[in-house]
XYZ file of C-alpha atoms in Angstrom:
424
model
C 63.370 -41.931 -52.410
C 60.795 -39.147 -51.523
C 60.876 -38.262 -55.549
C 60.509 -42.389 -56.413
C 57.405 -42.533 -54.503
C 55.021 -40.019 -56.936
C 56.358 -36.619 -54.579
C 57.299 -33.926 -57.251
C 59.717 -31.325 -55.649
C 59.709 -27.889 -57.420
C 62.868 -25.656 -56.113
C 63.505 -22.494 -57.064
C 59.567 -21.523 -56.497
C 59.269 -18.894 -53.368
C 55.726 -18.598 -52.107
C 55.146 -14.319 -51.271
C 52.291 -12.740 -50.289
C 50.674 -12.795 -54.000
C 51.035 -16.382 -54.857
C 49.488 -17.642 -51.478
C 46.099 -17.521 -51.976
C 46.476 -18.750 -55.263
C 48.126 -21.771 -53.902
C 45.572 -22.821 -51.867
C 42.818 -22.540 -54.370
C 44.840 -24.689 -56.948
C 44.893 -27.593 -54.368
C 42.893 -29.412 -52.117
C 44.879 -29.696 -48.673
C 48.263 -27.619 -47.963
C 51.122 -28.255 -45.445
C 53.335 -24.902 -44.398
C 56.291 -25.937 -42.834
C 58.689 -23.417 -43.849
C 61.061 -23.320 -40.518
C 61.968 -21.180 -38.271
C 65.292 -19.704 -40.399
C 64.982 -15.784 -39.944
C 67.026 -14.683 -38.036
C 65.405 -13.174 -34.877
C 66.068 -8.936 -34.779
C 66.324 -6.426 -31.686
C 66.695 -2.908 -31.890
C 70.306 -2.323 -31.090
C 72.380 0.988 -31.433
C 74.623 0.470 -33.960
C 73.419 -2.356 -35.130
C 73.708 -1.160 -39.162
C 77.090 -0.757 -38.594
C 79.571 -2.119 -41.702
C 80.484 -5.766 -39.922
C 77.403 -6.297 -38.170
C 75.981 -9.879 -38.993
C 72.865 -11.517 -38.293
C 73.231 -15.678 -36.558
C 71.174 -17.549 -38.809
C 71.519 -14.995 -41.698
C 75.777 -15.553 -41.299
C 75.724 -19.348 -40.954
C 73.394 -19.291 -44.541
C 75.726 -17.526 -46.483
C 78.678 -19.123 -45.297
C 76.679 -22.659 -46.433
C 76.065 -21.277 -49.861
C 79.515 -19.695 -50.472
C 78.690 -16.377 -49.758
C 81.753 -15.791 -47.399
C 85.190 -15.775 -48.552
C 87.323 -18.689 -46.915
C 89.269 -15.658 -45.367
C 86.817 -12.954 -44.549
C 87.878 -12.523 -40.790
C 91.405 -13.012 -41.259
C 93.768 -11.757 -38.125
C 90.398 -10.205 -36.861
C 88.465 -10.372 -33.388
C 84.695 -11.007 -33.831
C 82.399 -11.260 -30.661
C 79.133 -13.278 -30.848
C 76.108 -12.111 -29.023
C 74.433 -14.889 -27.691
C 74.035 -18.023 -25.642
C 72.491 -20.683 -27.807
C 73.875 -23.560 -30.246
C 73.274 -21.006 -33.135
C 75.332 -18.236 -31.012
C 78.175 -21.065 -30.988
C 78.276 -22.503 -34.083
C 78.752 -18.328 -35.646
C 81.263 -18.226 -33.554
C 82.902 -21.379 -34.450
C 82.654 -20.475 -37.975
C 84.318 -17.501 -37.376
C 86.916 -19.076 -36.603
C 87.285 -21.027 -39.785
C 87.372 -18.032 -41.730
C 90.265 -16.741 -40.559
C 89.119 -15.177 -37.127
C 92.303 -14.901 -33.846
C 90.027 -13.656 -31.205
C 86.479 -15.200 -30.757
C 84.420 -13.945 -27.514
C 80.786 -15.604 -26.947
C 78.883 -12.833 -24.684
C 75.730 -14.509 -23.311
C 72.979 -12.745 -21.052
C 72.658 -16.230 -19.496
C 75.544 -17.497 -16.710
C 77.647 -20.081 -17.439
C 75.047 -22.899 -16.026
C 72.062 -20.868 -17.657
C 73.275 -21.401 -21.126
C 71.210 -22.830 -23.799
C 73.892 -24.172 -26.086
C 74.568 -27.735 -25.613
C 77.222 -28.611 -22.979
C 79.438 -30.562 -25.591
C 79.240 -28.081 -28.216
C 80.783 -24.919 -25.408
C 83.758 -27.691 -24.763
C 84.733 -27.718 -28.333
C 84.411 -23.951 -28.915
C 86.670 -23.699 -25.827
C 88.747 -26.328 -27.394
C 88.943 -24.264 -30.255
C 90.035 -21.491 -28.427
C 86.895 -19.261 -28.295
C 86.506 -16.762 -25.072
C 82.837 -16.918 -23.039
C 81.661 -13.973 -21.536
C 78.818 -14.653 -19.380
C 76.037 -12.585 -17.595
C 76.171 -9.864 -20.121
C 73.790 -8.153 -22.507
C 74.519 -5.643 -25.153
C 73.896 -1.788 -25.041
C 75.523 -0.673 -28.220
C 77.590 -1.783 -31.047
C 80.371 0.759 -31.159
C 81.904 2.195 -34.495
C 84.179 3.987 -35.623
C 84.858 7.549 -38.166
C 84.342 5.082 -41.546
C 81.438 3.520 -40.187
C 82.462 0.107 -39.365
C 82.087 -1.955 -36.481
C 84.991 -0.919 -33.884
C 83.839 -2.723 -30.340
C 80.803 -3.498 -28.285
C 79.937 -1.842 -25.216
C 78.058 -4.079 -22.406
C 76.097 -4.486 -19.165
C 76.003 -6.377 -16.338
C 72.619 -8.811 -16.535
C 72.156 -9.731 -13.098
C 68.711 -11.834 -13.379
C 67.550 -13.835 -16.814
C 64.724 -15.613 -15.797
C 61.996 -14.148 -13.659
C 60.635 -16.133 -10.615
C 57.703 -18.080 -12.910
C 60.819 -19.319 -15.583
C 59.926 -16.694 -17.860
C 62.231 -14.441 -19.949
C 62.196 -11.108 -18.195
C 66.195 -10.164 -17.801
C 67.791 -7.538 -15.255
C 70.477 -4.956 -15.522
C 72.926 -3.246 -13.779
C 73.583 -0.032 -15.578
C 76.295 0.596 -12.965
C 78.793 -2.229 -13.878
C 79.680 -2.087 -18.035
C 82.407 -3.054 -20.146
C 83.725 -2.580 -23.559
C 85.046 -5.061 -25.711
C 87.168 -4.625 -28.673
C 85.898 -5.951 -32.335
C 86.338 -5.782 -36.427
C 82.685 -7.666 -36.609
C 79.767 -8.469 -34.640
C 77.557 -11.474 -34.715
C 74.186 -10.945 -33.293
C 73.026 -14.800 -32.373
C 69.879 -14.268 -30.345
C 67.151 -16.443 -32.001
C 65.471 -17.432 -34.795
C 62.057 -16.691 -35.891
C 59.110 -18.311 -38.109
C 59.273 -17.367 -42.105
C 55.833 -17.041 -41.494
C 55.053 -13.810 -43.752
C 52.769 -14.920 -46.018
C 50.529 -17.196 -43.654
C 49.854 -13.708 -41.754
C 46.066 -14.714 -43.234
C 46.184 -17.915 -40.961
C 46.398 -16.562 -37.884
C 49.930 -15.687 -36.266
C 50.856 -16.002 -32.674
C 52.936 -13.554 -30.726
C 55.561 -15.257 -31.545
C 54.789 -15.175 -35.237
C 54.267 -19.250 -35.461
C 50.863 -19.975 -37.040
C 47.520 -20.579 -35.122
C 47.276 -24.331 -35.138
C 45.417 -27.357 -33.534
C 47.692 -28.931 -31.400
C 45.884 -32.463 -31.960
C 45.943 -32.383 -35.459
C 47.768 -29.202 -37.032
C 44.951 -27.937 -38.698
C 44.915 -23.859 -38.979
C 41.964 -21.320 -39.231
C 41.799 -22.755 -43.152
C 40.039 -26.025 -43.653
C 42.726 -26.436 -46.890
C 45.605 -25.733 -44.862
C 47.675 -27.692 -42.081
C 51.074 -26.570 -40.907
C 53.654 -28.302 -38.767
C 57.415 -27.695 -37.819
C 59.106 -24.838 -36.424
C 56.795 -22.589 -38.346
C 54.286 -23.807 -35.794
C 56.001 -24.615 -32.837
C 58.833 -22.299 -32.632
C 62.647 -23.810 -32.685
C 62.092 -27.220 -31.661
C 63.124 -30.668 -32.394
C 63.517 -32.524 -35.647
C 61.705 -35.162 -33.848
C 58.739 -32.728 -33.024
C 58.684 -31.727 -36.664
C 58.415 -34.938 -37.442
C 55.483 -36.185 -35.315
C 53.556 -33.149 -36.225
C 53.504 -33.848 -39.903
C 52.357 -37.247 -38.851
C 49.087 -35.981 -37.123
C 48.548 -33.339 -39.714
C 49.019 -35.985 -42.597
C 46.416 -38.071 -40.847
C 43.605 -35.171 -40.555
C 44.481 -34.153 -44.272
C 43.590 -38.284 -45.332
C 40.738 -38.042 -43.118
C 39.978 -34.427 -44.673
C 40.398 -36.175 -48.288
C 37.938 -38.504 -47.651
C 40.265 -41.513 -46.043
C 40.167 -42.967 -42.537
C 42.964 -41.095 -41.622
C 44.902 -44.688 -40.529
C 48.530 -43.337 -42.521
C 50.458 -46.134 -40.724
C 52.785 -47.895 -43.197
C 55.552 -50.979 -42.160
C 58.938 -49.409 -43.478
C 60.873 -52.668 -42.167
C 60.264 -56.235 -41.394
C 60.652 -56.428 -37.825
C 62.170 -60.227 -36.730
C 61.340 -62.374 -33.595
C 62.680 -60.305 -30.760
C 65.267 -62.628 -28.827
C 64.372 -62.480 -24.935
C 67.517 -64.230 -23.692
C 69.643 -61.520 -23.468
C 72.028 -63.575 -21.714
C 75.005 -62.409 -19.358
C 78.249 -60.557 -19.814
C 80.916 -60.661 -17.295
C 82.085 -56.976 -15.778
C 79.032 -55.130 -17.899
C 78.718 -52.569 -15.414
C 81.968 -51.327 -15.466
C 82.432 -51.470 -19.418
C 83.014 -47.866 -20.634
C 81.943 -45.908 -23.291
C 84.576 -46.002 -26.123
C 84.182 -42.416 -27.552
C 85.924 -41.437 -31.437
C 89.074 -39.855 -31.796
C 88.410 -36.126 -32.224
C 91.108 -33.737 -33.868
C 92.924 -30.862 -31.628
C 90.962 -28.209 -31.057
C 93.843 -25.762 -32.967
C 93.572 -28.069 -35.886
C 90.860 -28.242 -36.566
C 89.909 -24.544 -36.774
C 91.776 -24.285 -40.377
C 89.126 -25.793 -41.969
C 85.856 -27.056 -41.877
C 86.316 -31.166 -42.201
C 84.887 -33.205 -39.641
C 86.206 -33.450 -36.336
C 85.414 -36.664 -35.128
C 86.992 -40.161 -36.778
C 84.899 -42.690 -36.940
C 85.105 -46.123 -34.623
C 86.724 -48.833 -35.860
C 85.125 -52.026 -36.463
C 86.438 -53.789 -32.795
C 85.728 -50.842 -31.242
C 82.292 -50.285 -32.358
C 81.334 -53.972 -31.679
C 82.785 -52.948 -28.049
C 80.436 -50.511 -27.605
C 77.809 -52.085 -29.343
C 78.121 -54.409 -26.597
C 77.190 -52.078 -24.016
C 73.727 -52.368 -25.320
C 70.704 -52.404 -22.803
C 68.640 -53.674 -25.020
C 66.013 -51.375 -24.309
C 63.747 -52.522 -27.471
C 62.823 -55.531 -25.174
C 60.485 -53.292 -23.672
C 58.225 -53.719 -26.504
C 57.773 -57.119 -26.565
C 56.825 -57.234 -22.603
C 53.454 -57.128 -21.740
C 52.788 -54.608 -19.058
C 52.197 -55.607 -15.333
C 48.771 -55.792 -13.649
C 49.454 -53.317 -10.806
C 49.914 -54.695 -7.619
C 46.963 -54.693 -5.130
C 47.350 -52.832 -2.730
C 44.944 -51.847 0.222
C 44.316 -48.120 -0.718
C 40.884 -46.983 -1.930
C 39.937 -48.051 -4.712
C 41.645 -51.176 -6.514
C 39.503 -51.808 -10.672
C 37.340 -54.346 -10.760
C 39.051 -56.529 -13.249
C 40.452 -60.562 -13.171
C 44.117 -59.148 -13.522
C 43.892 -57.044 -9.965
C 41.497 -59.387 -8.752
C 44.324 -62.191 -9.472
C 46.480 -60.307 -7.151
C 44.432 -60.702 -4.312
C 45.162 -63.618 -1.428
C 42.731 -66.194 -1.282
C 42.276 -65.622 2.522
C 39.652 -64.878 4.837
C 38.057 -61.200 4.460
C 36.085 -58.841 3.720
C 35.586 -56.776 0.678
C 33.136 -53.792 -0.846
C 32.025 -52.989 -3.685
C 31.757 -49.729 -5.620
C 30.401 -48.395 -9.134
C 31.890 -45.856 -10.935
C 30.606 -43.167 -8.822
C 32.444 -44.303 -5.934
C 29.116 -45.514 -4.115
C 29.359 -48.618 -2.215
C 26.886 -51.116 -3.141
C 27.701 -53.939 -1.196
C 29.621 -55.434 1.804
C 30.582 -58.656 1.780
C 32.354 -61.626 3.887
C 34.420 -64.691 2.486
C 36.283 -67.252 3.430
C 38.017 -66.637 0.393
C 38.414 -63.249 -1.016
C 39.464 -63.854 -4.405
C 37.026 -66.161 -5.511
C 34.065 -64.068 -3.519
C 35.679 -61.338 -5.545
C 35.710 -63.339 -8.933
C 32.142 -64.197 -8.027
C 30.582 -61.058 -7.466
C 32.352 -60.195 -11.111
C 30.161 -61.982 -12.637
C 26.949 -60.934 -10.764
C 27.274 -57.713 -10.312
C 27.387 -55.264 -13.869
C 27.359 -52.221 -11.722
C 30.663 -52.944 -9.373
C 33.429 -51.318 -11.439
C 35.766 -50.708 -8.347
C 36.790 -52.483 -4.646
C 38.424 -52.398 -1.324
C 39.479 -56.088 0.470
C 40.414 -56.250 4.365
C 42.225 -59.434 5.265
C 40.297 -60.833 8.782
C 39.824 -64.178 10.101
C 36.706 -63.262 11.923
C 35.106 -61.916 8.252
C 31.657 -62.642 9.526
C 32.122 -59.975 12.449
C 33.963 -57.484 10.151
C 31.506 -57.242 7.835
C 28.299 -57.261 10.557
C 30.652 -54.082 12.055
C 31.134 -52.735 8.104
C 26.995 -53.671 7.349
C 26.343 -51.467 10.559
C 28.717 -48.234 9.920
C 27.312 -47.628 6.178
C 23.605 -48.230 8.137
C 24.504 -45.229 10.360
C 25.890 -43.246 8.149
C 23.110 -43.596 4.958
C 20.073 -44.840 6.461
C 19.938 -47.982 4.316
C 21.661 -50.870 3.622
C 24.586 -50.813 0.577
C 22.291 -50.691 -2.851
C 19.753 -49.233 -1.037
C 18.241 -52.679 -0.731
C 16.614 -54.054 1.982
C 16.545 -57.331 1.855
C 19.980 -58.641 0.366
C 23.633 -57.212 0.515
C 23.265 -57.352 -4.179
């Protein structure tokens, strides 16, 4: 689709440090978004150890064949980690082969990162979690290959602003056994040849957060590359605002909207159905957790028909939203209400008395009516400068608003408007 649209798609073509500039000379607007796929490093005795492997580095060679289908065989690997990349290593491992898998995590059990579903089916699958520990050293052994990890107690993660800024007690460790060790503690930007653009401390590139335009007028960037791990859905909505500066940049109006589907009549009856709040969720049939470790085929079945109509019927037809105008806000008697017909609309058409305000807040006038909404609607129309008002309901309006007439008088020295002769 993307190539049937004009897009050519050149594989196979890295971009280092030499052909960078030369990129951006050959063309008139660039987009980086190269991810955030390196895998993120700490200095770690031991770490060069024979069986030492890197999260994101692992999980890409086992996704281009890199790993033989039995590389752990009979073996215990421990993961170092607490996030969904930390989990899916280890749930790898097992699939090559792996008996003993043990998740260590800095973070405690409610702490952790990873998705809540995605620690159930690792424990499903029979993988350990060690939580509240960080790693001192990757033990190995007289051939130089990986023979255990040795640990400490990490009493505090998150300092008391949310911030990263772990605790230890060097008092309490532990060692655990292992053939390998998977070091799963982040990823980081492939942002090595941008270093030109500007690079954070994070190593994402220096961007406009309205619309993902860098320190280069030919060059916009977007994704994880800018952001940091994030959401597809982020990724997404960035290249949106960076496509629209580079139109705008290219000479266009920047307007990159395009209908991808004909949208039909939304139906508004939504109608009834008997017991809905007490349907529940039909979820697939998902293989053992054993089972499913001797291979890597999916592990959820997918609904059949009856049962997805079922739970298609649970439905709250949320998209209804968009078809519903929104609701004037309520009047209310708090300081101040807009000065517009829909709040105006809102107001009883009883005896009172109102003010008037402009957009500063000043009151320009006080007035009584038997009727407040249509005083209100009238002074709409005569008076440009009221942009905001306050109502009191009172049957004796003409005192209230001699009382109101005399406060301001006290208080300014002049009448509302600063006019002596009329209220506007």
């Amino acid at each position: 689709e993307v190539r049937r649209v004009g897009v050519e798609i050149m594989c196979d073509s890295p971009v280092d440090g030499e052909a960078w500039p030369g990129l951006v000379d050959a063309n008139d607007a660039v987009f980086v978004a190269t991810g955030a796929h390196v895998a993120k490093m700490i200095e770690l005795e031991g770490s060069g150890l024979d069986g030492v492997f890197w999260g994101v580095d692992f999980l890409r060679r086992r996704a281009l064949g890199e790993l033989d289908p039995d590389s752990f065989n009979g073996s215990t690997v421990v993961v170092v980690g607490g996030g969904n990349v930390a989990v899916d290593a280890a749930r790898v491992a097992r699939r090559l082969g792996a008996t003993e898998v043990v998740v260590t995590s800095l973070e405690s059990a409610e702490e952790l990162p990873a998705w809540d579903w995605e620690v159930d089916e690792a424990e499903q699958e029979e993988i350990s979690m060690m939580h509240s520990w960080g790693p001192i050293e990757v033990i190995g052994n007289r051939d130089g290959r990986v023979a255990g990890l040795k640990l400490r107690r990490c009493t505090r993660v998150f300092d008391s602003n949310g911030m990263f800024n772990p605790i230890f007690d060097d008092s309490e460790t532990t060692e655990v056994a292992a053939d390998s060790v998977i070091l799963a503690i982040g990823q980081d930007p492939s942002s090595g040849p941008f270093e030109s653009l500007g690079l954070s401390r994070q190593g994402t590139i220096n961007h406009s957060e309205d619309t993902m335009a860098t320190g280069n007028d030919k060059v916009w960037t977007g994704g994880d590359v800018a952001s940091g791990p994030s959401s597809f859905i982020q990724a997404v909505a960035m290249g949106r605002a960076a496509a629209a500066d580079m139109d705008k940049a290219l000479g266009g109006d920047g307007d990159i909207g395009t209908t991808l589907v004909d949208r039909n009549p939304v139906d508004q009856r939504i109608g009834k159905i008997d017991g809905f709040s007490a349907l529940e969720r039909i979820r697939p049939v998902t293989r053992p957790g054993p089972d499913r470790v001797s291979s890597f085929d999916a592990i959820e079945e997918t609904l059949e028909a009856d049962a997805a109509r079922s739970e298609a019927m649970r439905c709250l037809n949320c998209d209804l939203r968009l078809a519903i105008e929104a609701a004037p806000t309520p009047p209310t008697k708090e300081p101040f209400l807009e000065m517009t017909p829909d709040i105006i609309n809102g107001i009883p058409g009883v005896e009172g008395v109102f003010q008037l305000l402009d957009a500063e807040r000043n009151v320009i006038a006080i007035k009584g009516a038997m009727d407040l909404k249509q005083g209100l609607m009238e002074a709409l129309e005569d008076n440009e400068s009221a942009a905001f008002f306050v109502y009191e309901e009172d049957p004796m309006f003409t005192k209230r608003e001699s009382e109101l007439i005399q406060r301001y008088l006290q208080e300014h020295g002049e009448l509302p408007g600063g006019d002596d002769d009329e209220l506007w």
